[in-house]
Each structure stands twice: as C-alpha cells, then as structure tokens.
Tab-separated table of C-alpha atoms in Angstrom:
chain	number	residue	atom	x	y	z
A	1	UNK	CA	-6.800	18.916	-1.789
A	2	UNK	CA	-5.591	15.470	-1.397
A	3	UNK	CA	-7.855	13.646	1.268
A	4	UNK	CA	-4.817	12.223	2.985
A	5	UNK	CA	-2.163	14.489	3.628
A	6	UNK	CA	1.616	13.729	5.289
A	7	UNK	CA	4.055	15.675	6.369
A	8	UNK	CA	7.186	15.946	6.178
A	9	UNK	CA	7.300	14.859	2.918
A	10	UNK	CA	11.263	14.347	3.087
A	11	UNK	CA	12.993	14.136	6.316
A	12	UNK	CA	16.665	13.727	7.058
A	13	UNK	CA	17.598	12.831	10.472
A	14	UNK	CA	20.818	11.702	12.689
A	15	UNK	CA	20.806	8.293	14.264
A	16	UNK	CA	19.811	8.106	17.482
A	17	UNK	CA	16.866	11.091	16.892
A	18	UNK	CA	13.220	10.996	17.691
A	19	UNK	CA	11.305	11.296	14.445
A	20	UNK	CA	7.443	11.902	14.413
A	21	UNK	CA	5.890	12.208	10.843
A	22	UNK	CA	2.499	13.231	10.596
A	23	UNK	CA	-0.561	12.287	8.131
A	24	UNK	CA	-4.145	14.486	8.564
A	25	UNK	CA	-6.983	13.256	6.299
A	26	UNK	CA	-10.503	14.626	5.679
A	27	UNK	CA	-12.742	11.615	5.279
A	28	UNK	CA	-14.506	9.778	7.015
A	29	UNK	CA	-12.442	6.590	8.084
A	30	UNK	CA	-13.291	3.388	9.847
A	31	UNK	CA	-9.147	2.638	10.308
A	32	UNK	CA	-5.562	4.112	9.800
A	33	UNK	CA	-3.087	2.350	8.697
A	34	UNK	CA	0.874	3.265	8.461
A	35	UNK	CA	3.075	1.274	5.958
A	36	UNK	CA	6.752	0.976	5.415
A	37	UNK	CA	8.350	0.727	2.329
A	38	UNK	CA	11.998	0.110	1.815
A	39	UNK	CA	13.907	1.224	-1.454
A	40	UNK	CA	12.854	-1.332	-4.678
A	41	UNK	CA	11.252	-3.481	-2.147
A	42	UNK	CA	8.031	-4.642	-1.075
A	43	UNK	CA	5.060	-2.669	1.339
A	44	UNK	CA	4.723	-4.053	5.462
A	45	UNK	CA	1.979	-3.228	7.388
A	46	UNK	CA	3.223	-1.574	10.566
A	47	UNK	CA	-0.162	-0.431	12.253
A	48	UNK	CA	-3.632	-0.299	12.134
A	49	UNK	CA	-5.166	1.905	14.582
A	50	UNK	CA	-8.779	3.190	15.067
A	51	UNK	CA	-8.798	4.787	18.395
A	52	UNK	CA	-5.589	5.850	20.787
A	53	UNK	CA	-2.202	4.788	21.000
A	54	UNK	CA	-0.080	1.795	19.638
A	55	UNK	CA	3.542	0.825	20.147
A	56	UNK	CA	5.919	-1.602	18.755
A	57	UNK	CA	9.441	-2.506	19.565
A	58	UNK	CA	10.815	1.654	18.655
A	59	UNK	CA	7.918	2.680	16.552
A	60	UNK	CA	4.626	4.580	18.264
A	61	UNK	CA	1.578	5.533	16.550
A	62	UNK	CA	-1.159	7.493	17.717
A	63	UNK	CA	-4.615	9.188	16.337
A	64	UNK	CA	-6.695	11.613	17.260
A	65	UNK	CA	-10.369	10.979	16.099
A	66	UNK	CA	-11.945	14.408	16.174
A	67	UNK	CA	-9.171	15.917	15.155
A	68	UNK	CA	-8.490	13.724	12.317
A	69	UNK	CA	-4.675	13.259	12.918
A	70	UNK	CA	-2.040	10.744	13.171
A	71	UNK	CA	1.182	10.986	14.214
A	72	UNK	CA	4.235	7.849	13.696
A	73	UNK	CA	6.754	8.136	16.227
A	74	UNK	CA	10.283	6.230	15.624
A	75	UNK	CA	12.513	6.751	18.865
A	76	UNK	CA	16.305	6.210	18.703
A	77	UNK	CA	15.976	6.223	14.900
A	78	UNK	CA	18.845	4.027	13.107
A	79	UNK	CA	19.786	3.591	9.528
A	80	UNK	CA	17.703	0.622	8.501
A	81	UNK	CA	14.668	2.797	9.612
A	82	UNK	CA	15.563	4.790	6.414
A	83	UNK	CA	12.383	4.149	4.067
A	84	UNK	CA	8.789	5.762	2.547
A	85	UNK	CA	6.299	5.695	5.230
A	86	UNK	CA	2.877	6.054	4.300
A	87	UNK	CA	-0.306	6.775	5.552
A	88	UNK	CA	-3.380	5.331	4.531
A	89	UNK	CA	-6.826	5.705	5.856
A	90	UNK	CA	-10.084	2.709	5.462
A	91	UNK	CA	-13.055	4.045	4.322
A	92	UNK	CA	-16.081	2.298	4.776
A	93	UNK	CA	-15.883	-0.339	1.983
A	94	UNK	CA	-12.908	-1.559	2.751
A	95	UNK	CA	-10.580	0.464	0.294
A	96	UNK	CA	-8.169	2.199	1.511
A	97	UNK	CA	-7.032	6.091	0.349
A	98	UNK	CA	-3.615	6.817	0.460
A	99	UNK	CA	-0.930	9.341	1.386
A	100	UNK	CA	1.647	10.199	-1.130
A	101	UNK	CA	4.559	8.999	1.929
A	102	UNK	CA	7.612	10.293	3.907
A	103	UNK	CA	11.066	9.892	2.699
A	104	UNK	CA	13.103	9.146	5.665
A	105	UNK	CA	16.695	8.801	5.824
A	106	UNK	CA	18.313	8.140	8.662
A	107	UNK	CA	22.056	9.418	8.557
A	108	UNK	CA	24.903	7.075	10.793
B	1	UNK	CA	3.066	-19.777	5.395
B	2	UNK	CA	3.949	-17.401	2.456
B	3	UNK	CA	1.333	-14.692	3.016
B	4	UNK	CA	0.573	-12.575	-0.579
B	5	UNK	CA	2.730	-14.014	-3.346
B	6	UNK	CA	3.119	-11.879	-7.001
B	7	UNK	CA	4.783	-13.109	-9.730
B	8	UNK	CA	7.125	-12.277	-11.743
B	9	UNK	CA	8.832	-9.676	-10.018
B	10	UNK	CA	9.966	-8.201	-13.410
B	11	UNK	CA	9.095	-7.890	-16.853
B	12	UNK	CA	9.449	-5.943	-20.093
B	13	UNK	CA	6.402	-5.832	-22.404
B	14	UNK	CA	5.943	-4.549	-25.857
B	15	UNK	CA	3.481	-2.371	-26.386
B	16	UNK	CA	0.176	-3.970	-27.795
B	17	UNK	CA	1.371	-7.318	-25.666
B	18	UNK	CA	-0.866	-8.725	-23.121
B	19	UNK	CA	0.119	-10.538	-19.481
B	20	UNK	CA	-1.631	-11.778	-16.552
B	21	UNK	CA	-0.040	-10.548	-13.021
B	22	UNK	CA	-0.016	-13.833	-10.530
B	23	UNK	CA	-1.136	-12.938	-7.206
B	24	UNK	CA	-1.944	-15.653	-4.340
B	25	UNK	CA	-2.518	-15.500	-0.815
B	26	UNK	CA	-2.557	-18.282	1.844
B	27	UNK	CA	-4.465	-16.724	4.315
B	28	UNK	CA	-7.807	-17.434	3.370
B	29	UNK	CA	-8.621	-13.532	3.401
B	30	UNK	CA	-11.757	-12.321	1.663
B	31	UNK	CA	-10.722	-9.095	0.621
B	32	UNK	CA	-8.022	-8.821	-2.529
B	33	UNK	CA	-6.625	-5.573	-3.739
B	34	UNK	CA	-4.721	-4.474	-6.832
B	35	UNK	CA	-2.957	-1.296	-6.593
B	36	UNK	CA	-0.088	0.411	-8.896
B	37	UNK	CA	2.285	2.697	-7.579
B	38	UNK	CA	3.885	5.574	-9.876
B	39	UNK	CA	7.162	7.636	-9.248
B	40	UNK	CA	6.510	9.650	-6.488
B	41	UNK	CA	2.886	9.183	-6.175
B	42	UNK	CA	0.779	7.662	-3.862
B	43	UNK	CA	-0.718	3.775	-4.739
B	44	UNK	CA	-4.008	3.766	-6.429
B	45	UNK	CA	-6.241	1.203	-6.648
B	46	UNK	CA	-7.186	-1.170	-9.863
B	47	UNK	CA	-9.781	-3.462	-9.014
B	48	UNK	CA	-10.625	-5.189	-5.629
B	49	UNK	CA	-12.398	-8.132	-4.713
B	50	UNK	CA	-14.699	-8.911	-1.477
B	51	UNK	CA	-14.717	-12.925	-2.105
B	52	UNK	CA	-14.542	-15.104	-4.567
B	53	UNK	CA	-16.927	-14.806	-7.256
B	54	UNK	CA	-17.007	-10.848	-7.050
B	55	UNK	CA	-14.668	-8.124	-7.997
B	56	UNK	CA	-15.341	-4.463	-8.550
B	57	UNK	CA	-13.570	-1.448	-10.557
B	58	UNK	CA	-11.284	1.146	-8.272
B	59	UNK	CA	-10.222	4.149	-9.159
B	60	UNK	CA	-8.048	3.372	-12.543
B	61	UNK	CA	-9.212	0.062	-14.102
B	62	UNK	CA	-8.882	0.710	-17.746
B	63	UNK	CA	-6.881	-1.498	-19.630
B	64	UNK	CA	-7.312	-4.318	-16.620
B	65	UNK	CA	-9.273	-7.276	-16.304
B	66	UNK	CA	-9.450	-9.227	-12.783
B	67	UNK	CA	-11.092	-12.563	-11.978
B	68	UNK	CA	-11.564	-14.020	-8.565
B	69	UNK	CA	-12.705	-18.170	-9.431
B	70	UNK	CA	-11.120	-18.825	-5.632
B	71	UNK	CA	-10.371	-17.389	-2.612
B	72	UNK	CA	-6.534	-17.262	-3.206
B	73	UNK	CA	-6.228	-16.476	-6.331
B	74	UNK	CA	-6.877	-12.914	-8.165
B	75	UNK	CA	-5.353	-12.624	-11.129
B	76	UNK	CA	-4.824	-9.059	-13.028
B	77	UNK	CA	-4.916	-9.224	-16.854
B	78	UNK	CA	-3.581	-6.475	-18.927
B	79	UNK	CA	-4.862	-6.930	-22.846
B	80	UNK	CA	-3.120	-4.433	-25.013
B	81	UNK	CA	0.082	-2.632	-23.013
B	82	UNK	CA	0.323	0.522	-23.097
B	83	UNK	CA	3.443	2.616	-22.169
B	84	UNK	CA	1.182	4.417	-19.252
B	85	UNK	CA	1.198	0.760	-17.784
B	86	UNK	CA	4.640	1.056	-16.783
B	87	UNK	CA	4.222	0.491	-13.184
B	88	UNK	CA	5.010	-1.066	-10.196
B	89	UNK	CA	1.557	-3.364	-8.968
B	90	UNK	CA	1.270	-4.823	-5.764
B	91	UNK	CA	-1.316	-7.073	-4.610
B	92	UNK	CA	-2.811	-7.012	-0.882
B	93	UNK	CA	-4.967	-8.808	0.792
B	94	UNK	CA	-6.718	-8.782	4.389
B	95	UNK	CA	-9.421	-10.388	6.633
B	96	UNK	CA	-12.617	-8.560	7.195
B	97	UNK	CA	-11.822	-6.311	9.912
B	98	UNK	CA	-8.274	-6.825	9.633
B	99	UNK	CA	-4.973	-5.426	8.441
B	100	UNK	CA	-3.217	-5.690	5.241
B	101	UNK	CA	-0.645	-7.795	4.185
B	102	UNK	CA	1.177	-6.878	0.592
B	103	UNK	CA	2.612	-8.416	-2.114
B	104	UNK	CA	6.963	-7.954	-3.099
B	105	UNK	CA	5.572	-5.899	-6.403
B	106	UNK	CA	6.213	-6.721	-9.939
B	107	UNK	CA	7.916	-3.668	-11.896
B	108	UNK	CA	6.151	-3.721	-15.224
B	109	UNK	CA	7.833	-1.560	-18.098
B	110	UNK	CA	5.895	-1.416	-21.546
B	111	UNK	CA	8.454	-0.033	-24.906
C-alpha cells in the first residue's frame, strides 16, 4: 500500500462544477502539500497546509490531522484548471512522499 | 527573480553518454531536491541536499552523482546513460520550514 493515496485518480468534469479530489496518507507528516501540473509543463506549488483550512482565489484545501485526510476543493471549475494534481506529504527530514496525482479535465 | 532554473529542457543521449543536469535557484534556500518523474507514476526522489557542502542519497540514486559547492547551485551528473534514465527530472528547492518551488523539467531520453 502506497503511503500516499489520491482519489479520483481521473476525473472528468463540466465547467462551472465543484470538484473536490482527495489524498489519505499513512505516515507520519510534519506538512501537506498539493501541486499542479499542467500537460508537458512544469510543477507549482499551490498549498502547504499543516493544520485546518486554506483558500486561494477558486481553489480550497483542507486536512484533517487525526484522520489523516486532505481534501482540494476547485469551485466553478474552468478549462485551464484541467491538469495532474498531486498530493504530497513532508516527513520529518524534509523529503517529501508523493501521490501518484489526479487527472482533471475540465470539459467547456 | 527567476526562482529554480533547469537546463536544458531537452535532450537525447546515447546510451553509455554522460551529462550534467543544470539546476539553480535564486532564493537562497537551503534545501535542494532532485526528483524524476515516470509515465504515470508518482516523482521519486534522487538525491537531496540540506546546504551547501552536504547532499544525501533518496530513494533511486544509482547511476547519479550530485554536488552542492554553493548554495544555488546543485548539479545532477549522470555517468554512463542508461535507457531506464529516460525521464523527466525536476529540481526543487525550499526554505527550512517552507514550501517548494520547482524547476520547468528537462525530458531526458537515452537510445
């Protein structure tokens, strides 16, 4: 069992939806971090979180210590959302593990 | 203020070949990370550095070499290419307690 697990691992959505993918890991973890990653092109950092809730223009993240969860909301999804998001958690050490990602497309 | 430069952004290799992967950050972070990324698999790490002066194996580091003389630079060295080298590699980097900030990639094919 992979220590970092997302799901879905391949969503297809209409514009305009709410999309939450979701990323459960079973280490211990000093951060969470979700990434974006565009077709051929390079990897942004979108949010590191260690405790609650964190929002940015459309995109939410929360996590869930004790349960070990994190969710990444996008609301009002649009086309140029369409990417691999992954999850990724910090051990202590300062490497990160990672999730194998979430194929979104967003359809117009 | 260019963040985590990689260069080249392409290349073909023979195997047997060797080639050093640029990477160079701006940011004066400590922490430098080289990671490759398969088809459809998640990003695994090479080799990582915690300042200049010290570097340490990840998870895959054979048939890589890193150095770390300064705090932007970390070079990663392939010696003899192999075909299982074909790869895309991005470099990261990050302040301590910080987030990460990536590299564009360089797509690596070895014939």
């Amino acid at each position: 069992k992979n220590e970092v697990e997302q799901s879905p691992q391949n969503l297809t959505a209409q514009e305009g939806e709410f999309i939450t993918i979701n990323c459960s890991y079973s280490v211990g973890i000093s951060a969470l971090h979700w990434l974006q990653q565009h077709p051929g092109g390079g990897i942004v950092s979108l949010f590191m979180l260690s405790s609650g809730k964190k929002k940015h223009g459309r995109l939410i993240a929360t996590i869930n210590i004790q349960e070990k969860h994190s969710s990444l909301h996008i609301t009002a999804s649009h086309p140029r959302d369409s990417a691999v998001y992954i999850c990724a958690v910090s051990q202590y050490g300062n490497k990160l593990v990672f999730g194998a990602g979430t194929i979104l497309r967003v359809k117009s | 203020n260019a963040g985590v430069t990689q260069t080249p952004k392409f290349r073909i290799l023979k195997i047997g070949q060797s080639m050093t992967l640029q990477c160079t950050q701006d940011m004066n972070h400590n922490y430098m990370y080289w990671y490759r990324q398969d088809p459809g698999m998640g990003l695994k790490l090479i080799y990582y550095s915690v300042g200049a002066g010290i570097t340490d194996k990840g998870e895959v580091p054979n048939g890589y070499n890193v150095s770390r003389s300064t705090t932007e630079d970390f070079p990663l060295r392939l010696e003899l290419a192999a075909p299982s080298q074909t790869s895309v590699y991005f470099c990261a980097s990050k302040p301590r307690g910080g987030g990460y900030t990536f590299g564009s990639g360089t797509r690596l094919t070895v014939v």
